[in-house]
Amino acid sequence: MFVGHYGPALASKALAKSVPLWALFFAVQLVDVAWGLFIANGIEHVRIVPGFTQANALDLYDMPLTHSLPAAFAWAIGAGLVYAIWAPRQKAAGGLVIALAVLSHWFMDLLVHVPDLPLWPGGPEVGLGLWNHYPLALALEMAMLAGGFALYLRVTEAKGVIGRIWPWIFMALLVAAEQVNHTMPLPDSLVEAGYTAAATFLLITGLAAICDLTRRPRG
Ligand SMILES: [Zn+2]
């Protein structure tokens, strides 16, 4: 799953108004940022198999450190603790919301991945396989994104004209990114693919920060 992960990030603003959107955007893709870096450096492994699923060509046969269920909890707890220390004024609530955002990644992935998510490293692998029904997977991603966006608009307000326009441009860019991701040619190397994935998630985190600068929680 790609942009659908941002639905829970946007919706989380309703749970914790003081947690910046960029932190939530980073949190929901944290394990995929790590996955990109691990793939590029040979720590986790993927095979490019054209037509492997209807949605993409990724045979994700080895990713115990980022996409096993215990790993998802470990990343979530770690990120929640780091955030709570970094933003002490938000007390435990901020850290808890960040932890839940990180954890949401695995459960959202569960819907679309074919069985490649280990219940524990070396254990049985699960995945409900919507990637083999790409129109359904795409509809799910768009519904998650749209639902989160609607909630985000309800709980925040624009500080000025840019704050009114930017969220819509940002969402259009995310929808376009989903399309590019689905249609772009297969990568030349896994190093390139891994770094491109990690950089894309960081760029999107930066674009989310513009929302933080131009909008505020609705009083
Ligand atoms: Zn993932």
PDB file of C-alpha atoms and ligand atoms in Angstrom:
ATOM      1  CA  MET A   1       0.000   0.000   0.000  1.00  0.00           C
ATOM      2  CA  PHE A   2       1.222   3.503  -0.761  1.00  0.00           C
ATOM      3  CA  VAL A   3      -0.919   6.653  -0.376  1.00  0.00           C
ATOM      4  CA  GLY A   4      -3.697   4.823   1.514  1.00  0.00           C
ATOM      5  CA  HIS A   5      -1.367   4.802   4.531  1.00  0.00           C
ATOM      6  CA  TYR A   6      -1.827   8.573   4.720  1.00  0.00           C
ATOM      7  CA  GLY A   7      -5.545   8.201   5.533  1.00  0.00           C
ATOM      8  CA  PRO A   8      -4.819   7.206   9.163  1.00  0.00           C
ATOM      9  CA  ALA A   9      -2.140   9.949   9.334  1.00  0.00           C
ATOM     10  CA  LEU A  10      -4.647  12.640   8.313  1.00  0.00           C
ATOM     11  CA  ALA A  11      -7.364  11.195  10.549  1.00  0.00           C
ATOM     12  CA  SER A  12      -5.001  11.164  13.547  1.00  0.00           C
ATOM     13  CA  LYS A  13      -5.180  14.969  13.672  1.00  0.00           C
ATOM     14  CA  ALA A  14      -8.649  14.459  15.181  1.00  0.00           C
ATOM     15  CA  LEU A  15      -7.093  12.377  17.996  1.00  0.00           C
ATOM     16  CA  ALA A  16      -4.145  14.620  18.822  1.00  0.00           C
ATOM     17  CA  LYS A  17      -4.320  18.156  17.452  1.00  0.00           C
ATOM     18  CA  SER A  18      -0.880  19.121  18.748  1.00  0.00           C
ATOM     19  CA  VAL A  19       0.972  16.360  16.865  1.00  0.00           C
ATOM     20  CA  PRO A  20       2.220  17.898  13.595  1.00  0.00           C
ATOM     21  CA  LEU A  21       0.967  16.364  10.366  1.00  0.00           C
ATOM     22  CA  TRP A  22       4.527  15.837   9.101  1.00  0.00           C
ATOM     23  CA  ALA A  23       5.292  13.608  12.111  1.00  0.00           C
ATOM     24  CA  LEU A  24       2.150  11.555  11.429  1.00  0.00           C
ATOM     25  CA  PHE A  25       3.032  11.270   7.723  1.00  0.00           C
ATOM     26  CA  PHE A  26       6.521  10.082   8.634  1.00  0.00           C
ATOM     27  CA  ALA A  27       5.163   7.668  11.265  1.00  0.00           C
ATOM     28  CA  VAL A  28       2.731   5.811   8.992  1.00  0.00           C
ATOM     29  CA  GLN A  29       5.539   5.112   6.478  1.00  0.00           C
ATOM     30  CA  LEU A  30       8.379   4.617   8.963  1.00  0.00           C
ATOM     31  CA  VAL A  31       8.713   0.901   8.304  1.00  0.00           C
ATOM     32  CA  ASP A  32       8.666   1.484   4.531  1.00  0.00           C
ATOM     33  CA  VAL A  33      11.417   4.133   4.845  1.00  0.00           C
ATOM     34  CA  ALA A  34      13.443   1.506   6.728  1.00  0.00           C
ATOM     35  CA  TRP A  35      12.448  -1.113   4.133  1.00  0.00           C
ATOM     36  CA  GLY A  36      13.752   1.081   1.286  1.00  0.00           C
ATOM     37  CA  LEU A  37      17.077   1.609   3.059  1.00  0.00           C
ATOM     38  CA  PHE A  38      17.325  -2.088   4.012  1.00  0.00           C
ATOM     39  CA  ILE A  39      16.582  -3.205   0.429  1.00  0.00           C
ATOM     40  CA  ALA A  40      19.203  -0.809  -0.961  1.00  0.00           C
ATOM     41  CA  ASN A  41      21.793  -2.155   1.474  1.00  0.00           C
ATOM     42  CA  GLY A  42      21.000  -5.863   1.205  1.00  0.00           C
ATOM     43  CA  ILE A  43      19.649  -6.198   4.765  1.00  0.00           C
ATOM     44  CA  GLU A  44      16.190  -7.242   3.526  1.00  0.00           C
ATOM     45  CA  HIS A  45      15.454  -8.722   0.117  1.00  0.00           C
ATOM     46  CA  VAL A  46      12.946  -8.438  -2.711  1.00  0.00           C
ATOM     47  CA  ARG A  47      12.740  -9.956  -6.195  1.00  0.00           C
ATOM     48  CA  ILE A  48      11.364  -8.023  -9.152  1.00  0.00           C
ATOM     49  CA  VAL A  49       9.030 -10.467 -10.929  1.00  0.00           C
ATOM     50  CA  PRO A  50       6.982  -8.845 -13.739  1.00  0.00           C
ATOM     51  CA  GLY A  51       3.284  -9.575 -13.151  1.00  0.00           C
ATOM     52  CA  PHE A  52       3.877 -10.953  -9.646  1.00  0.00           C
ATOM     53  CA  THR A  53       0.640  -9.244  -8.563  1.00  0.00           C
ATOM     54  CA  GLN A  54      -1.791  -7.186 -10.620  1.00  0.00           C
ATOM     55  CA  ALA A  55      -0.674  -4.059  -8.749  1.00  0.00           C
ATOM     56  CA  ASN A  56       3.121  -4.422  -8.832  1.00  0.00           C
ATOM     57  CA  ALA A  57       6.103  -6.660  -9.551  1.00  0.00           C
ATOM     58  CA  LEU A  58       7.391  -7.027  -5.990  1.00  0.00           C
ATOM     59  CA  ASP A  59       8.070 -10.510  -4.625  1.00  0.00           C
ATOM     60  CA  LEU A  60       8.637  -9.385  -1.010  1.00  0.00           C
ATOM     61  CA  TYR A  61      10.057 -12.677   0.193  1.00  0.00           C
ATOM     62  CA  ASP A  62      12.358 -11.399   2.967  1.00  0.00           C
ATOM     63  CA  MET A  63      11.453  -8.447   5.211  1.00  0.00           C
ATOM     64  CA  PRO A  64      11.359  -9.752   8.820  1.00  0.00           C
ATOM     65  CA  LEU A  65      12.864  -6.587  10.337  1.00  0.00           C
ATOM     66  CA  THR A  66      10.311  -4.157   8.901  1.00  0.00           C
ATOM     67  CA  HIS A  67       7.153  -6.125   8.057  1.00  0.00           C
ATOM     68  CA  SER A  68       6.811  -8.948  10.586  1.00  0.00           C
ATOM     69  CA  LEU A  69       4.114  -8.360  13.208  1.00  0.00           C
ATOM     70  CA  PRO A  70       6.518  -8.210  16.201  1.00  0.00           C
ATOM     71  CA  ALA A  71       8.766  -5.835  14.218  1.00  0.00           C
ATOM     72  CA  ALA A  72       5.759  -3.567  13.592  1.00  0.00           C
ATOM     73  CA  PHE A  73       5.128  -3.379  17.346  1.00  0.00           C
ATOM     74  CA  ALA A  74       8.826  -2.772  18.058  1.00  0.00           C
ATOM     75  CA  TRP A  75       9.043   0.108  15.530  1.00  0.00           C
ATOM     76  CA  ALA A  76       5.808   1.544  16.958  1.00  0.00           C
ATOM     77  CA  ILE A  77       6.985   1.439  20.571  1.00  0.00           C
ATOM     78  CA  GLY A  78      10.406   2.823  19.626  1.00  0.00           C
ATOM     79  CA  ALA A  79       8.958   5.675  17.582  1.00  0.00           C
ATOM     80  CA  GLY A  80       6.382   6.485  20.281  1.00  0.00           C
ATOM     81  CA  LEU A  81       9.116   6.695  22.936  1.00  0.00           C
ATOM     82  CA  VAL A  82      11.388   8.844  20.755  1.00  0.00           C
ATOM     83  CA  TYR A  83       8.488  11.177  19.989  1.00  0.00           C
ATOM     84  CA  ALA A  84       7.427  11.417  23.653  1.00  0.00           C
ATOM     85  CA  ILE A  85      10.993  12.390  24.609  1.00  0.00           C
ATOM     86  CA  TRP A  86      11.274  14.832  21.686  1.00  0.00           C
ATOM     87  CA  ALA A  87       7.915  16.527  22.414  1.00  0.00           C
ATOM     88  CA  PRO A  88       7.515  16.253  26.224  1.00  0.00           C
ATOM     89  CA  ARG A  89       4.803  18.936  26.420  1.00  0.00           C
ATOM     90  CA  GLN A  90       2.406  16.631  24.575  1.00  0.00           C
ATOM     91  CA  LYS A  91       2.811  14.087  27.403  1.00  0.00           C
ATOM     92  CA  ALA A  92       2.210  10.417  26.667  1.00  0.00           C
ATOM     93  CA  ALA A  93      -0.725  11.122  24.334  1.00  0.00           C
ATOM     94  CA  GLY A  94       1.490  12.393  21.496  1.00  0.00           C
ATOM     95  CA  GLY A  95       3.776   9.367  21.749  1.00  0.00           C
ATOM     96  CA  LEU A  96       0.791   7.026  21.837  1.00  0.00           C
ATOM     97  CA  VAL A  97      -0.729   8.516  18.686  1.00  0.00           C
ATOM     98  CA  ILE A  98       2.630   8.281  16.887  1.00  0.00           C
ATOM     99  CA  ALA A  99       2.981   4.641  18.003  1.00  0.00           C
ATOM    100  CA  LEU A 100      -0.524   3.834  16.708  1.00  0.00           C
ATOM    101  CA  ALA A 101       0.264   5.581  13.414  1.00  0.00           C
ATOM    102  CA  VAL A 102       3.414   3.455  12.978  1.00  0.00           C
ATOM    103  CA  LEU A 103       1.467   0.300  13.861  1.00  0.00           C
ATOM    104  CA  SER A 104      -1.347   1.150  11.411  1.00  0.00           C
ATOM    105  CA  HIS A 105       1.114   0.484   8.554  1.00  0.00           C
ATOM    106  CA  TRP A 106       1.203  -3.277   9.106  1.00  0.00           C
ATOM    107  CA  PHE A 107      -2.580  -3.644   9.326  1.00  0.00           C
ATOM    108  CA  MET A 108      -3.135  -1.530   6.219  1.00  0.00           C
ATOM    109  CA  ASP A 109      -0.491  -3.560   4.379  1.00  0.00           C
ATOM    110  CA  LEU A 110      -2.280  -6.724   5.516  1.00  0.00           C
ATOM    111  CA  LEU A 111      -5.278  -5.811   3.334  1.00  0.00           C
ATOM    112  CA  VAL A 112      -3.364  -5.477   0.070  1.00  0.00           C
ATOM    113  CA  HIS A 113      -0.213  -7.612   0.305  1.00  0.00           C
ATOM    114  CA  VAL A 114      -0.225 -11.185  -0.922  1.00  0.00           C
ATOM    115  CA  PRO A 115       0.904 -13.485   1.931  1.00  0.00           C
ATOM    116  CA  ASP A 116       4.357 -12.026   2.602  1.00  0.00           C
ATOM    117  CA  LEU A 117       3.914 -10.431   6.058  1.00  0.00           C
ATOM    118  CA  PRO A 118       5.470 -12.800   8.649  1.00  0.00           C
ATOM    119  CA  LEU A 119       3.500 -13.247  11.891  1.00  0.00           C
ATOM    120  CA  TRP A 120       6.971 -13.609  13.398  1.00  0.00           C
ATOM    121  CA  PRO A 121      10.409 -13.795  11.726  1.00  0.00           C
ATOM    122  CA  GLY A 122      10.481 -17.169   9.986  1.00  0.00           C
ATOM    123  CA  GLY A 123       6.818 -17.815  10.845  1.00  0.00           C
ATOM    124  CA  PRO A 124       3.719 -18.137   8.640  1.00  0.00           C
ATOM    125  CA  GLU A 125       3.135 -15.239   6.254  1.00  0.00           C
ATOM    126  CA  VAL A 126      -0.174 -13.440   5.859  1.00  0.00           C
ATOM    127  CA  GLY A 127      -1.790 -10.977   3.464  1.00  0.00           C
ATOM    128  CA  LEU A 128      -5.342 -10.680   2.126  1.00  0.00           C
ATOM    129  CA  GLY A 129      -4.099 -10.098  -1.413  1.00  0.00           C
ATOM    130  CA  LEU A 130      -6.068  -7.121  -2.736  1.00  0.00           C
ATOM    131  CA  TRP A 131      -3.017  -6.392  -4.925  1.00  0.00           C
ATOM    132  CA  ASN A 132      -4.355  -9.188  -7.114  1.00  0.00           C
ATOM    133  CA  HIS A 133      -7.506  -7.104  -7.640  1.00  0.00           C
ATOM    134  CA  TYR A 134      -5.882  -3.781  -8.475  1.00  0.00           C
ATOM    135  CA  PRO A 135      -9.096  -1.734  -9.011  1.00  0.00           C
ATOM    136  CA  LEU A 136     -10.259  -2.805  -5.536  1.00  0.00           C
ATOM    137  CA  ALA A 137      -6.859  -2.063  -3.977  1.00  0.00           C
ATOM    138  CA  LEU A 138      -6.807   1.353  -5.656  1.00  0.00           C
ATOM    139  CA  ALA A 139     -10.362   2.107  -4.514  1.00  0.00           C
ATOM    140  CA  LEU A 140      -9.391   1.179  -0.944  1.00  0.00           C
ATOM    141  CA  GLU A 141      -6.310   3.444  -1.023  1.00  0.00           C
ATOM    142  CA  MET A 142      -8.322   6.360  -2.397  1.00  0.00           C
ATOM    143  CA  ALA A 143     -11.159   5.822   0.104  1.00  0.00           C
ATOM    144  CA  MET A 144      -8.699   5.782   3.017  1.00  0.00           C
ATOM    145  CA  LEU A 145      -6.987   8.928   1.739  1.00  0.00           C
ATOM    146  CA  ALA A 146     -10.274  10.766   1.070  1.00  0.00           C
ATOM    147  CA  GLY A 147     -11.750   9.791   4.444  1.00  0.00           C
ATOM    148  CA  GLY A 148      -8.654  10.976   6.303  1.00  0.00           C
ATOM    149  CA  PHE A 149      -8.544  14.182   4.267  1.00  0.00           C
ATOM    150  CA  ALA A 150     -12.197  15.018   5.016  1.00  0.00           C
ATOM    151  CA  LEU A 151     -11.548  14.562   8.734  1.00  0.00           C
ATOM    152  CA  TYR A 152      -8.363  16.648   8.551  1.00  0.00           C
ATOM    153  CA  LEU A 153     -10.248  19.528   6.916  1.00  0.00           C
ATOM    154  CA  ARG A 154     -12.891  19.360   9.652  1.00  0.00           C
ATOM    155  CA  VAL A 155     -10.472  19.556  12.588  1.00  0.00           C
ATOM    156  CA  THR A 156      -8.127  22.193  11.149  1.00  0.00           C
ATOM    157  CA  GLU A 157      -8.596  25.630   9.611  1.00  0.00           C
ATOM    158  CA  ALA A 158      -6.548  27.722   7.203  1.00  0.00           C
ATOM    159  CA  LYS A 159      -4.405  30.558   8.520  1.00  0.00           C
ATOM    160  CA  GLY A 160      -4.570  32.256   5.122  1.00  0.00           C
ATOM    161  CA  VAL A 161      -5.132  31.686   1.447  1.00  0.00           C
ATOM    162  CA  ILE A 162      -2.269  29.169   1.056  1.00  0.00           C
ATOM    163  CA  GLY A 163      -3.731  27.072   3.864  1.00  0.00           C
ATOM    164  CA  ARG A 164      -7.004  26.898   1.963  1.00  0.00           C
ATOM    165  CA  ILE A 165      -5.437  25.826  -1.327  1.00  0.00           C
ATOM    166  CA  TRP A 166      -2.374  23.751  -0.373  1.00  0.00           C
ATOM    167  CA  PRO A 167      -4.163  20.726   1.149  1.00  0.00           C
ATOM    168  CA  TRP A 168      -6.028  20.203  -2.139  1.00  0.00           C
ATOM    169  CA  ILE A 169      -2.840  20.518  -4.210  1.00  0.00           C
ATOM    170  CA  PHE A 170      -1.117  18.134  -1.797  1.00  0.00           C
ATOM    171  CA  MET A 171      -3.888  15.536  -2.147  1.00  0.00           C
ATOM    172  CA  ALA A 172      -3.789  15.873  -5.954  1.00  0.00           C
ATOM    173  CA  LEU A 173      -0.021  15.257  -5.840  1.00  0.00           C
ATOM    174  CA  LEU A 174      -0.567  12.124  -3.723  1.00  0.00           C
ATOM    175  CA  VAL A 175      -3.165  10.770  -6.149  1.00  0.00           C
ATOM    176  CA  ALA A 176      -0.741  11.478  -9.017  1.00  0.00           C
ATOM    177  CA  ALA A 177       2.084   9.766  -7.092  1.00  0.00           C
ATOM    178  CA  GLU A 178      -0.069   6.655  -6.744  1.00  0.00           C
ATOM    179  CA  GLN A 179      -0.618   6.639 -10.501  1.00  0.00           C
ATOM    180  CA  VAL A 180       3.094   7.178 -11.265  1.00  0.00           C
ATOM    181  CA  ASN A 181       3.999   4.395  -8.834  1.00  0.00           C
ATOM    182  CA  HIS A 182       1.656   2.001 -10.624  1.00  0.00           C
ATOM    183  CA  THR A 183       2.706   2.841 -14.166  1.00  0.00           C
ATOM    184  CA  MET A 184       6.440   3.610 -13.975  1.00  0.00           C
ATOM    185  CA  PRO A 185       8.887   1.199 -15.615  1.00  0.00           C
ATOM    186  CA  LEU A 186      10.546  -1.442 -13.454  1.00  0.00           C
ATOM    187  CA  PRO A 187      13.652  -0.153 -11.644  1.00  0.00           C
ATOM    188  CA  ASP A 188      17.116  -0.904 -13.037  1.00  0.00           C
ATOM    189  CA  SER A 189      18.454  -1.906  -9.646  1.00  0.00           C
ATOM    190  CA  LEU A 190      17.201  -2.664  -6.159  1.00  0.00           C
ATOM    191  CA  VAL A 191      19.636  -0.078  -4.767  1.00  0.00           C
ATOM    192  CA  GLU A 192      17.968   2.583  -6.908  1.00  0.00           C
ATOM    193  CA  ALA A 193      14.478   1.284  -6.052  1.00  0.00           C
ATOM    194  CA  GLY A 194      15.164   1.257  -2.304  1.00  0.00           C
ATOM    195  CA  TYR A 195      16.633   4.754  -2.142  1.00  0.00           C
ATOM    196  CA  THR A 196      13.920   6.136  -4.444  1.00  0.00           C
ATOM    197  CA  ALA A 197      11.221   4.715  -2.161  1.00  0.00           C
ATOM    198  CA  ALA A 198      12.807   6.140   1.007  1.00  0.00           C
ATOM    199  CA  ALA A 199      13.374   9.549  -0.631  1.00  0.00           C
ATOM    200  CA  THR A 200       9.776   9.662  -1.877  1.00  0.00           C
ATOM    201  CA  PHE A 201       8.403   9.085   1.630  1.00  0.00           C
ATOM    202  CA  LEU A 202      10.679  11.818   3.023  1.00  0.00           C
ATOM    203  CA  LEU A 203       9.627  14.254   0.279  1.00  0.00           C
ATOM    204  CA  ILE A 204       5.948  13.604   1.055  1.00  0.00           C
ATOM    205  CA  THR A 205       6.714  14.201   4.760  1.00  0.00           C
ATOM    206  CA  GLY A 206       8.151  17.600   3.760  1.00  0.00           C
ATOM    207  CA  LEU A 207       5.031  18.437   1.748  1.00  0.00           C
ATOM    208  CA  ALA A 208       2.889  17.557   4.788  1.00  0.00           C
ATOM    209  CA  ALA A 209       4.909  20.087   6.816  1.00  0.00           C
ATOM    210  CA  ILE A 210       3.541  22.859   4.556  1.00  0.00           C
ATOM    211  CA  CYS A 211       0.069  21.930   5.891  1.00  0.00           C
ATOM    212  CA  ASP A 212       1.395  22.439   9.442  1.00  0.00           C
ATOM    213  CA  LEU A 213       2.741  25.883   8.517  1.00  0.00           C
ATOM    214  CA  THR A 214      -0.413  27.091   6.820  1.00  0.00           C
ATOM    215  CA  ARG A 215      -3.208  25.550   8.925  1.00  0.00           C
ATOM    216  CA  ARG A 216      -3.987  25.340  12.646  1.00  0.00           C
ATOM    217  CA  PRO A 217      -6.307  23.196  14.793  1.00  0.00           C
ATOM    218  CA  ARG A 218      -9.876  24.505  14.696  1.00  0.00           C
ATOM    219  CA  GLY A 219     -10.559  26.250  17.986  1.00  0.00           C
TER     220      GLY A 219
HETATM  221 ZN    ZN B   1       4.844  -1.624   3.935  1.00  0.00          ZN
END
